[in-house]
mmCIF file of C-alpha atoms in Angstrom:
data_model
loop_
_atom_site.group_PDB
_atom_site.id
_atom_site.type_symbol
_atom_site.label_atom_id
_atom_site.label_comp_id
_atom_site.label_asym_id
_atom_site.label_seq_id
_atom_site.Cartn_x
_atom_site.Cartn_y
_atom_site.Cartn_z
ATOM 1 C CA GLY A 30 -17.381 3.424 -0.132
ATOM 2 C CA GLU A 31 -15.599 1.662 -2.915
ATOM 3 C CA ASP A 32 -14.250 -1.792 -2.205
ATOM 4 C CA VAL A 33 -11.553 -4.141 -3.483
ATOM 5 C CA GLU A 34 -11.803 -7.849 -2.659
ATOM 6 C CA GLN A 35 -9.148 -10.529 -2.875
ATOM 7 C CA SER A 36 -8.887 -14.089 -1.684
ATOM 8 C CA LEU A 37 -6.621 -14.308 1.346
ATOM 9 C CA PHE A 38 -4.368 -17.196 0.502
ATOM 10 C CA LEU A 39 -2.949 -19.164 -2.438
ATOM 11 C CA SER A 40 -0.544 -22.070 -2.336
ATOM 12 C CA VAL A 41 1.271 -23.393 -5.419
ATOM 13 C CA ARG A 42 4.244 -25.584 -6.260
ATOM 14 C CA GLU A 43 7.422 -24.178 -7.714
ATOM 15 C CA GLY A 44 7.247 -24.118 -11.510
ATOM 16 C CA ASP A 45 3.453 -23.946 -11.636
ATOM 17 C CA SER A 46 1.513 -20.863 -12.677
ATOM 18 C CA SER A 47 -0.155 -18.738 -10.008
ATOM 19 C CA VAL A 48 -3.314 -16.757 -10.588
ATOM 20 C CA ILE A 49 -4.334 -14.135 -8.054
ATOM 21 C CA ASN A 50 -7.779 -12.644 -8.470
ATOM 22 C CA CYS A 51 -9.301 -9.332 -7.481
ATOM 23 C CA THR A 52 -12.722 -7.748 -7.825
ATOM 24 C CA TYR A 53 -13.569 -4.093 -7.383
ATOM 25 C CA THR A 54 -16.751 -2.102 -7.182
ATOM 26 C CA ASP A 55 -15.836 1.333 -8.555
ATOM 27 C CA SER A 56 -17.114 1.507 -12.109
ATOM 28 C CA SER A 57 -15.011 4.601 -12.724
ATOM 29 C CA SER A 58 -11.736 2.833 -11.946
ATOM 30 C CA THR A 59 -9.169 3.982 -14.456
ATOM 31 C CA TYR A 60 -5.863 2.789 -13.057
ATOM 32 C CA LEU A 61 -5.410 -0.674 -11.566
ATOM 33 C CA TYR A 62 -2.266 -1.896 -9.871
ATOM 34 C CA TRP A 63 -0.611 -4.942 -8.421
ATOM 35 C CA TYR A 64 1.791 -4.506 -5.532
ATOM 36 C CA LYS A 65 4.048 -7.086 -3.883
ATOM 37 C CA GLN A 66 5.025 -7.050 -0.217
ATOM 38 C CA GLU A 67 7.849 -9.275 0.965
ATOM 39 C CA PRO A 68 8.271 -9.989 4.695
ATOM 40 C CA GLY A 69 9.501 -6.969 6.602
ATOM 41 C CA ALA A 70 9.326 -4.693 3.580
ATOM 42 C CA GLY A 71 7.051 -2.062 2.124
ATOM 43 C CA LEU A 72 4.777 -2.515 -0.859
ATOM 44 C CA GLN A 73 6.525 -2.570 -4.210
ATOM 45 C CA LEU A 74 4.706 -1.678 -7.424
ATOM 46 C CA LEU A 75 4.789 -4.759 -9.658
ATOM 47 C CA THR A 76 2.703 -3.728 -12.621
ATOM 48 C CA TYR A 77 -0.326 -1.695 -13.610
ATOM 49 C CA ILE A 78 -3.000 -1.583 -16.287
ATOM 50 C CA PHE A 79 -5.233 1.146 -17.614
ATOM 51 C CA SER A 80 -8.958 0.551 -17.882
ATOM 52 C CA ASN A 81 -8.856 0.808 -21.683
ATOM 53 C CA MET A 82 -6.651 -2.282 -21.836
ATOM 54 C CA ASP A 83 -7.668 -5.941 -21.550
ATOM 55 C CA MET A 84 -4.269 -7.447 -20.999
ATOM 56 C CA LYS A 85 -0.731 -6.503 -20.194
ATOM 57 C CA GLN A 86 2.270 -8.809 -20.217
ATOM 58 C CA ASP A 87 5.569 -8.102 -18.519
ATOM 59 C CA GLN A 88 8.025 -11.032 -18.530
ATOM 60 C CA ARG A 89 6.502 -13.689 -16.227
ATOM 61 C CA LEU A 90 3.592 -11.463 -15.244
ATOM 62 C CA THR A 91 0.293 -11.249 -17.125
ATOM 63 C CA VAL A 92 -2.473 -8.922 -16.007
ATOM 64 C CA LEU A 93 -5.984 -9.512 -17.288
ATOM 65 C CA LEU A 94 -8.776 -6.985 -16.871
ATOM 66 C CA ASN A 95 -12.472 -7.722 -17.369
ATOM 67 C CA LYS A 96 -13.979 -4.304 -16.993
ATOM 68 C CA LYS A 97 -17.545 -5.521 -17.437
ATOM 69 C CA ASP A 98 -17.228 -7.868 -14.464
ATOM 70 C CA LYS A 99 -14.836 -5.530 -12.608
ATOM 71 C CA HIS A 100 -12.365 -8.385 -12.309
ATOM 72 C CA LEU A 101 -8.590 -8.130 -12.343
ATOM 73 C CA SER A 102 -6.148 -11.016 -12.244
ATOM 74 C CA LEU A 103 -2.400 -11.436 -11.991
ATOM 75 C CA ARG A 104 -0.831 -14.528 -13.473
ATOM 76 C CA ILE A 105 2.727 -15.426 -12.540
ATOM 77 C CA ALA A 106 4.266 -17.975 -14.892
ATOM 78 C CA ASP A 107 6.866 -20.482 -13.656
ATOM 79 C CA THR A 108 6.357 -19.424 -10.044
ATOM 80 C CA GLN A 109 9.519 -19.429 -7.933
ATOM 81 C CA THR A 110 10.015 -19.582 -4.165
ATOM 82 C CA GLY A 111 11.145 -15.962 -4.348
ATOM 83 C CA ASP A 112 7.634 -15.056 -5.485
ATOM 84 C CA SER A 113 6.290 -15.957 -2.036
ATOM 85 C CA ALA A 114 4.853 -12.711 -0.713
ATOM 86 C CA ILE A 115 1.611 -10.825 -0.177
ATOM 87 C CA TYR A 116 0.097 -9.394 -3.351
ATOM 88 C CA PHE A 117 -2.180 -6.367 -3.203
ATOM 89 C CA CYS A 118 -4.617 -5.225 -5.825
ATOM 90 C CA ALA A 119 -5.367 -1.475 -5.906
ATOM 91 C CA GLU A 120 -7.484 0.846 -7.997
ATOM 92 C CA THR A 121 -8.285 4.504 -8.482
ATOM 93 C CA SER A 122 -10.395 6.608 -10.754
ATOM 94 C CA GLY A 123 -7.556 9.116 -10.865
ATOM 95 C CA TYR A 124 -9.480 11.638 -8.792
ATOM 96 C CA SER A 125 -8.984 9.934 -5.459
ATOM 97 C CA THR A 126 -6.433 7.982 -3.532
ATOM 98 C CA LEU A 127 -5.744 4.331 -4.207
ATOM 99 C CA THR A 128 -8.106 1.775 -2.704
ATOM 100 C CA PHE A 129 -6.225 -1.364 -1.709
ATOM 101 C CA GLY A 130 -7.489 -4.884 -1.211
ATOM 102 C CA LYS A 131 -6.499 -6.771 1.933
ATOM 103 C CA GLY A 132 -3.872 -8.744 0.076
ATOM 104 C CA THR A 133 -3.394 -12.348 -1.047
ATOM 105 C CA MET A 134 -0.623 -14.339 0.587
ATOM 106 C CA LEU A 135 1.119 -16.490 -2.027
ATOM 107 C CA LEU A 136 3.071 -19.447 -0.685
ATOM 108 C CA VAL A 137 5.314 -21.276 -3.146
ATOM 109 C CA SER A 138 6.544 -24.680 -2.058
ATOM 110 C CA PRO A 139 9.560 -26.459 -3.593
ATOM 111 C CA ASP B 22 17.107 8.200 -5.746
ATOM 112 C CA ALA B 23 17.185 6.322 -2.436
ATOM 113 C CA GLY B 24 13.433 5.908 -2.426
ATOM 114 C CA VAL B 25 11.114 6.808 0.431
ATOM 115 C CA ILE B 26 13.067 6.768 3.665
ATOM 116 C CA GLN B 27 11.415 6.091 6.997
ATOM 117 C CA SER B 28 12.859 6.152 10.472
ATOM 118 C CA PRO B 29 13.107 4.460 12.817
ATOM 119 C CA ARG B 30 12.652 0.933 11.393
ATOM 120 C CA HIS B 31 11.556 -0.377 14.766
ATOM 121 C CA GLU B 32 10.210 1.428 17.808
ATOM 122 C CA VAL B 33 9.285 -0.084 21.137
ATOM 123 C CA THR B 34 7.755 2.274 23.651
ATOM 124 C CA GLU B 35 5.733 2.207 26.817
ATOM 125 C CA MET B 36 2.080 3.073 26.913
ATOM 126 C CA GLY B 37 1.576 6.785 27.448
ATOM 127 C CA GLN B 38 4.804 7.857 25.780
ATOM 128 C CA GLU B 39 4.997 10.098 22.750
ATOM 129 C CA VAL B 40 6.100 8.472 19.494
ATOM 130 C CA THR B 41 7.325 10.306 16.391
ATOM 131 C CA LEU B 42 7.713 8.567 13.060
ATOM 132 C CA ARG B 43 9.617 10.235 10.248
ATOM 133 C CA CYS B 44 9.461 10.119 6.486
ATOM 134 C CA LYS B 45 11.475 11.561 3.622
ATOM 135 C CA PRO B 46 9.596 11.268 0.318
ATOM 136 C CA ILE B 47 11.118 10.936 -3.118
ATOM 137 C CA SER B 48 12.364 14.257 -4.387
ATOM 138 C CA GLY B 49 9.876 15.821 -6.789
ATOM 139 C CA HIS B 50 6.879 13.818 -5.618
ATOM 140 C CA ASP B 51 3.995 16.110 -4.688
ATOM 141 C CA TYR B 52 1.844 13.660 -2.722
ATOM 142 C CA LEU B 53 2.683 12.000 0.581
ATOM 143 C CA PHE B 54 0.623 9.329 2.319
ATOM 144 C CA TRP B 55 0.709 7.762 5.778
ATOM 145 C CA TYR B 56 -0.681 4.215 6.097
ATOM 146 C CA ARG B 57 -1.074 1.823 8.991
ATOM 147 C CA GLN B 58 -0.971 -1.952 8.443
ATOM 148 C CA THR B 59 -2.335 -4.545 10.861
ATOM 149 C CA MET B 60 -3.382 -8.148 10.426
ATOM 150 C CA MET B 61 -6.955 -7.376 11.396
ATOM 151 C CA ARG B 62 -7.611 -4.265 9.307
ATOM 152 C CA GLY B 63 -5.047 -4.531 6.536
ATOM 153 C CA LEU B 64 -3.787 -1.255 5.040
ATOM 154 C CA GLU B 65 -5.501 1.872 6.312
ATOM 155 C CA LEU B 66 -4.900 5.322 4.889
ATOM 156 C CA LEU B 67 -4.419 7.711 7.803
ATOM 157 C CA ILE B 68 -3.730 11.029 6.087
ATOM 158 C CA TYR B 69 -2.311 12.428 2.889
ATOM 159 C CA PHE B 70 -0.686 15.673 1.804
ATOM 160 C CA ASN B 71 -0.477 17.467 -1.517
ATOM 161 C CA ASN B 72 2.284 20.035 -1.865
ATOM 162 C CA ASN B 73 2.829 19.877 1.921
ATOM 163 C CA VAL B 74 -0.835 20.673 2.681
ATOM 164 C CA PRO B 75 -2.983 18.070 4.484
ATOM 165 C CA ILE B 76 -5.835 17.120 2.174
ATOM 166 C CA ASP B 77 -7.691 14.357 3.972
ATOM 167 C CA ASP B 78 -7.098 13.268 7.559
ATOM 168 C CA SER B 79 -10.360 11.372 7.968
ATOM 169 C CA GLY B 80 -8.431 8.151 8.487
ATOM 170 C CA MET B 81 -6.612 9.417 11.562
ATOM 171 C CA PRO B 82 -8.086 7.258 14.307
ATOM 172 C CA GLU B 83 -8.105 9.750 17.164
ATOM 173 C CA ASP B 84 -6.885 13.123 18.316
ATOM 174 C CA ARG B 85 -3.872 11.329 19.738
ATOM 175 C CA PHE B 86 -2.587 11.103 16.162
ATOM 176 C CA SER B 87 -1.196 14.123 14.339
ATOM 177 C CA ALA B 88 0.853 14.567 11.172
ATOM 178 C CA LYS B 89 2.851 17.436 9.744
ATOM 179 C CA MET B 90 4.720 18.180 6.579
ATOM 180 C CA PRO B 91 6.811 21.308 7.180
ATOM 181 C CA ASN B 92 8.507 21.084 3.783
ATOM 182 C CA ALA B 93 8.572 18.976 0.636
ATOM 183 C CA SER B 94 11.244 16.637 1.933
ATOM 184 C CA PHE B 95 10.027 15.745 5.397
ATOM 185 C CA SER B 96 6.931 14.553 7.236
ATOM 186 C CA THR B 97 6.209 13.305 10.732
ATOM 187 C CA LEU B 98 3.455 11.212 12.269
ATOM 188 C CA LYS B 99 3.112 11.684 16.005
ATOM 189 C CA ILE B 100 1.141 9.630 18.507
ATOM 190 C CA GLN B 101 0.680 11.173 21.933
ATOM 191 C CA PRO B 102 -0.045 9.392 24.201
ATOM 192 C CA SER B 103 0.592 5.996 22.650
ATOM 193 C CA GLU B 104 -1.534 2.954 23.500
ATOM 194 C CA PRO B 105 -0.971 -0.792 22.947
ATOM 195 C CA ARG B 106 -3.641 -0.839 20.216
ATOM 196 C CA ASP B 107 -1.477 1.532 18.180
ATOM 197 C CA SER B 108 0.989 -1.310 17.658
ATOM 198 C CA ALA B 109 1.262 -1.776 13.882
ATOM 199 C CA VAL B 110 3.523 -1.160 10.929
ATOM 200 C CA TYR B 111 3.303 2.420 9.713
ATOM 201 C CA PHE B 112 4.154 3.134 6.096
ATOM 202 C CA CYS B 113 4.869 6.355 4.337
ATOM 203 C CA ALA B 114 4.427 6.549 0.557
ATOM 204 C CA SER B 115 4.867 9.266 -2.027
ATOM 205 C CA SER B 116 3.716 9.749 -5.596
ATOM 206 C CA LEU B 117 3.562 12.141 -8.469
ATOM 207 C CA LYS B 118 0.100 13.515 -9.178
ATOM 208 C CA GLY B 119 -1.586 11.336 -6.577
ATOM 209 C CA HIS B 120 -2.913 8.518 -8.686
ATOM 210 C CA TRP B 121 0.261 7.228 -10.190
ATOM 211 C CA GLY B 122 1.933 4.248 -8.575
ATOM 212 C CA TYR B 123 2.832 5.020 -5.019
ATOM 213 C CA THR B 124 6.376 4.336 -3.797
ATOM 214 C CA PHE B 125 6.365 2.962 -0.279
ATOM 215 C CA GLY B 126 9.009 3.195 2.390
ATOM 216 C CA SER B 127 10.128 0.131 4.321
ATOM 217 C CA GLY B 128 7.877 1.018 7.228
ATOM 218 C CA THR B 129 8.239 1.544 10.968
ATOM 219 C CA ARG B 130 7.200 -1.358 13.159
ATOM 220 C CA LEU B 131 5.747 0.185 16.311
ATOM 221 C CA THR B 132 5.227 -1.846 19.460
ATOM 222 C CA VAL B 133 3.562 -0.187 22.430
ATOM 223 C CA VAL B 134 3.837 -2.194 25.638
#
């Protein structure tokens, strides 16, 4: 089946930029998402990008998509301690359910 | 809208007991999903419904698991009998059209002792 891979852990200092990476295998992926899960909570949709886009910026968040390499990244500028959470990458072709990665735990230290 | 509402938030039960988890999706959403989250396996899709009809239950681990959606505003996930390996956080999510961003509930943390 289709697969989404993410690194498991990222540690940064407050004020630095964080970059969380994701690779996927489905060449027909049309919709790609980033979700955030804080401790004890459900997943919250952070942002999304369509496959016909290369980049999307939303305040401190920048999503980059390299469709040729099937690589998606989420950059968080000026990372804050409140950004500490698990970040999930997800994709779908639009004809099936979302395929989620296993999540990247982001730890932001003061 | 209050979002996707799940109950209970926490459930502790003894092995062999029946457990029922409940979910109220966002009004107007036509897809409902049940997920299980564990450290070892991450997020697993158990079953999903479209317009109250089960579409794919291939993720349901065993016959001990069953899910129903009697109407557009309510779904249940039942485990009977429960086992310690069922301990996990169970999430319900809903969406419009199935591929658009899912909205997740806060989850039910199930502990089977």
